Short mmCIF file of C-alpha atoms in Angstrom, two decimals:
data_model
loop_
_atom_site.label_atom_id
_atom_site.label_comp_id
_atom_site.label_asym_id
_atom_site.label_seq_id
_atom_site.Cartn_x
_atom_site.Cartn_y
_atom_site.Cartn_z
CA MET C 1325 26.22 6.13 9.17
CA PRO C 1326 22.80 4.41 9.03
CA VAL C 1327 22.66 0.71 8.18
CA ALA C 1328 21.38 0.48 4.60
CA ASP C 1329 21.37 -3.29 4.05
CA VAL C 1330 17.95 -4.96 4.00
CA GLU C 1331 17.04 -8.53 4.83
CA THR C 1332 13.71 -10.31 4.80
CA VAL C 1333 12.74 -12.23 7.92
CA GLU C 1334 9.77 -14.22 9.15
CA LEU C 1335 7.17 -12.02 10.82
CA ARG C 1336 7.74 -13.78 14.14
CA ALA C 1337 11.43 -12.91 14.02
CA SER C 1338 10.86 -9.23 13.26
CA LEU C 1339 10.05 -8.03 16.79
CA GLY C 1340 12.26 -5.06 17.62
CA ARG C 1341 13.58 -4.82 14.06
CA VAL C 1342 13.39 -1.67 11.93
CA LEU C 1343 10.97 -1.93 9.01
CA ALA C 1344 12.86 -1.13 5.80
CA VAL C 1345 9.95 -0.21 3.51
CA ALA C 1346 6.39 0.98 4.04
CA MET C 1347 3.83 -1.82 4.20
CA HIS C 1348 0.45 -1.33 2.50
CA SER C 1349 -2.56 -3.56 2.91
CA GLU C 1350 -3.24 -5.92 0.02
CA VAL C 1351 -6.67 -6.84 1.39
CA ASP C 1352 -9.75 -5.23 2.89
CA VAL C 1353 -10.16 -5.83 6.63
CA PRO C 1354 -12.73 -7.16 7.16
CA ALA C 1355 -12.96 -8.72 3.71
CA GLN C 1356 -16.75 -9.20 3.96
CA ARG C 1357 -19.62 -7.61 5.87
CA SER C 1358 -19.57 -9.19 9.31
CA SER C 1359 -21.35 -8.99 12.63
CA ALA C 1360 -19.92 -6.99 15.51
CA MET C 1361 -22.15 -8.80 18.00
CA ASP C 1362 -23.83 -12.11 18.73
CA GLY C 1363 -27.42 -11.67 17.64
CA TYR C 1364 -29.80 -11.99 14.71
CA ALA C 1365 -29.16 -10.74 11.17
CA CYS C 1366 -32.17 -9.43 9.30
CA ASP C 1367 -33.38 -7.03 6.62
CA ALA C 1368 -33.77 -3.58 8.19
CA ARG C 1369 -37.14 -3.26 6.48
CA ASP C 1370 -38.44 -5.91 8.89
CA LEU C 1371 -37.57 -3.84 11.97
CA PRO C 1372 -40.72 -2.51 13.61
CA GLY C 1373 -41.30 1.22 13.68
CA SER C 1374 -43.48 0.62 16.72
CA GLY C 1375 -44.70 -2.38 18.64
CA THR C 1376 -43.07 -5.78 18.06
CA ALA C 1377 -42.04 -7.73 14.96
CA GLU C 1378 -41.83 -11.52 14.81
CA LEU C 1379 -39.13 -13.00 12.55
CA GLN C 1380 -38.61 -16.67 11.77
CA VAL C 1381 -35.08 -17.98 12.47
CA VAL C 1382 -33.96 -20.00 9.42
CA GLY C 1383 -30.36 -20.84 10.30
CA THR C 1384 -27.09 -19.80 11.92
CA SER C 1385 -24.05 -17.97 10.57
CA TRP C 1386 -20.93 -18.99 12.48
CA ALA C 1387 -17.54 -17.30 12.42
CA GLY C 1388 -15.69 -19.25 9.74
CA ARG C 1389 -18.87 -21.06 8.61
CA PRO C 1390 -21.25 -18.61 6.91
CA TYR C 1391 -24.92 -19.35 6.44
CA ALA C 1392 -25.35 -20.15 2.74
CA GLY C 1393 -29.12 -20.30 2.47
CA ALA C 1394 -31.62 -17.66 1.44
CA VAL C 1395 -33.12 -15.18 3.89
CA ASP C 1396 -36.52 -13.88 2.84
CA ARG C 1397 -38.53 -10.98 4.25
CA GLY C 1398 -39.88 -11.87 7.67
CA GLN C 1399 -36.92 -14.16 8.33
CA CYS C 1400 -33.60 -13.79 10.16
CA VAL C 1401 -30.44 -15.75 10.87
CA ARG C 1402 -28.76 -16.25 14.22
CA ILE C 1403 -25.25 -14.81 13.83
CA MET C 1404 -22.06 -14.91 15.88
CA THR C 1405 -19.52 -12.14 16.37
CA GLY C 1406 -17.22 -12.00 13.35
CA ALA C 1407 -19.49 -14.13 11.18
CA VAL C 1408 -20.34 -13.07 7.62
CA LEU C 1409 -23.76 -11.49 7.08
CA PRO C 1410 -25.97 -13.54 4.77
CA GLU C 1411 -27.14 -12.02 1.51
CA ALA C 1412 -30.32 -9.93 1.87
CA THR C 1413 -29.50 -8.97 5.47
CA ASP C 1414 -28.03 -5.65 6.52
CA THR C 1415 -28.69 -5.30 10.26
CA VAL C 1416 -27.87 -7.23 13.43
CA VAL C 1417 -30.04 -7.09 16.53
CA MET C 1418 -28.11 -8.10 19.65
CA GLN C 1419 -29.31 -11.35 21.22
CA GLU C 1420 -29.93 -9.49 24.48
CA HIS C 1421 -32.52 -7.33 22.68
CA VAL C 1422 -34.77 -10.10 21.37
CA ARG C 1423 -37.13 -12.65 22.88
CA LEU C 1424 -36.82 -16.17 21.53
CA GLU C 1425 -40.08 -18.08 21.13
CA GLY C 1426 -39.67 -21.46 19.52
CA THR C 1427 -38.19 -20.92 16.05
CA SER C 1428 -38.97 -17.20 16.01
CA VAL C 1429 -37.60 -14.06 17.67
CA LEU C 1430 -39.61 -11.07 18.83
CA ILE C 1431 -37.99 -7.70 18.18
CA GLU C 1432 -39.30 -4.49 19.66
CA ALA C 1433 -39.05 -1.01 18.14
CA GLY C 1434 -35.99 1.19 18.66
CA HIS C 1435 -33.43 -0.41 16.38
CA ARG C 1436 -31.80 1.23 13.36
CA ALA C 1437 -30.78 -0.02 9.93
CA GLY C 1438 -27.17 -1.17 9.66
CA GLN C 1439 -26.53 -1.44 13.38
CA ASN C 1440 -23.84 -3.83 14.67
CA VAL C 1441 -22.50 -4.49 11.17
CA ARG C 1442 -18.82 -4.13 10.25
CA ALA C 1443 -18.46 -2.87 6.68
CA VAL C 1444 -15.93 -4.23 4.19
CA GLY C 1445 -12.62 -2.44 4.82
CA GLU C 1446 -13.87 -0.77 7.99
CA ASP C 1447 -10.61 -1.51 9.80
CA MET C 1448 -8.35 -1.07 6.76
CA ARG C 1449 -8.94 -0.62 3.05
CA ARG C 1450 -6.93 -2.39 0.37
CA GLY C 1451 -3.96 -0.19 -0.55
CA ALA C 1452 -3.99 1.76 2.73
CA LEU C 1453 -0.71 2.41 4.55
CA ALA C 1454 -0.38 -0.13 7.37
CA VAL C 1455 3.08 0.53 8.84
CA THR C 1456 5.54 3.26 7.84
CA ALA C 1457 9.16 2.60 6.92
CA GLY C 1458 11.54 3.13 9.81
CA THR C 1459 9.10 1.81 12.42
CA VAL C 1460 10.60 -0.32 15.16
CA LEU C 1461 8.25 -3.29 15.03
CA GLN C 1462 6.38 -3.95 18.28
CA PRO C 1463 3.73 -6.59 19.12
CA ALA C 1464 0.91 -4.31 17.88
CA GLN C 1465 2.51 -3.94 14.45
CA LEU C 1466 3.16 -7.68 14.24
CA GLY C 1467 -0.51 -8.35 14.96
CA LEU C 1468 -1.59 -5.80 12.36
CA LEU C 1469 0.68 -7.25 9.67
CA ALA C 1470 -0.49 -10.76 10.51
CA SER C 1471 -4.12 -9.65 10.08
CA LEU C 1472 -3.17 -8.57 6.56
CA GLY C 1473 -1.66 -11.96 5.75
CA VAL C 1474 1.95 -10.75 5.79
CA GLY C 1475 4.30 -13.61 6.66
CA ARG C 1476 7.69 -12.09 5.89
CA VAL C 1477 8.87 -8.49 6.25
CA PRO C 1478 11.86 -6.49 4.95
CA VAL C 1479 13.91 -5.07 7.81
CA ARG C 1480 17.22 -3.27 8.21
CA ARG C 1481 20.19 -5.46 8.96
CA ARG C 1482 21.21 -5.28 12.58
CA PRO C 1483 24.41 -3.34 13.23
CA ARG C 1484 27.42 -5.54 13.98
CA VAL C 1485 29.38 -4.53 17.06
CA ALA C 1486 32.65 -5.94 18.39
CA ILE C 1487 33.47 -5.60 22.11
CA PHE C 1488 37.02 -5.60 23.36
CA SER C 1489 38.03 -5.57 27.02
CA THR C 1490 41.65 -4.79 27.81
CA GLY C 1491 43.60 -4.70 31.03
CA ASP C 1492 46.03 -7.03 32.79
CA GLU C 1493 43.71 -7.06 35.79
CA LEU C 1494 40.71 -8.53 33.88
CA ARG C 1495 39.89 -12.21 34.10
CA PRO C 1496 37.14 -14.26 32.44
CA LEU C 1497 34.21 -15.40 34.54
CA GLY C 1498 34.74 -18.71 36.26
CA GLU C 1499 38.51 -18.43 36.57
CA PRO C 1500 40.22 -17.86 39.93
CA LEU C 1501 41.40 -14.35 40.72
CA ALA C 1502 45.00 -13.60 41.53
CA PRO C 1503 45.85 -10.66 43.77
CA GLY C 1504 44.89 -7.36 42.06
CA GLN C 1505 42.68 -9.00 39.42
CA ILE C 1506 38.93 -8.48 38.82
CA TYR C 1507 36.29 -10.16 36.71
CA ASP C 1508 35.52 -8.65 33.31
CA SER C 1509 32.05 -7.25 34.09
CA ASN C 1510 31.93 -4.39 31.58
CA ARG C 1511 31.98 -6.80 28.63
CA HIS C 1512 28.72 -8.39 29.81
CA ALA C 1513 27.02 -5.11 30.68
CA LEU C 1514 27.91 -3.68 27.26
CA HIS C 1515 26.79 -6.84 25.50
CA GLY C 1516 23.40 -6.67 27.23
CA ALA C 1517 22.94 -2.97 26.42
CA LEU C 1518 23.90 -3.46 22.76
CA THR C 1519 21.66 -6.52 22.41
CA ARG C 1520 18.74 -4.52 23.79
CA LEU C 1521 19.43 -1.88 21.11
CA GLY C 1522 19.21 -4.53 18.40
CA SER C 1523 22.85 -5.07 17.55
CA ARG C 1524 24.51 -8.40 17.08
#
């Protein structure tokens, strides 16, 4: 008969446990438009159709520290992987594809609008199914749930198993053996196998 009892445990303690209920995302991942590359964020309308465009660098957007200033036409912001795109920008040109000259960058033709930008909810939308009920939680699922801000998860109670070893010939480990006696090895092998299966 399946174990029906449910307990809630810390995410870190849930490895190898069976998820009791389906988990849905309560947030968009990513929550804001962000850069997929180190480079320069700009308005796609400033990308050259041919030749080279020169854009003035007005600041830097760091991962965890977004650039809060304005970005006008003809300007760009240096941006790091994972950093939030400033308002009025919609495209990231990889740093390997620009030439830096003083406080400006030179961008050649061949880029497209929206490149190297991660959209809101690109990885997972709010309300989307993250992990199905009945899943045996592995490191990948723990990382996914952590990315959604989940700190505690409902899991099935572990089955309780009692092990009995019988026989006049069996002796506990560490005790001397009399003639005809053996150490109780099966108890330890069974305990290891049952522990691996998630029992307690």
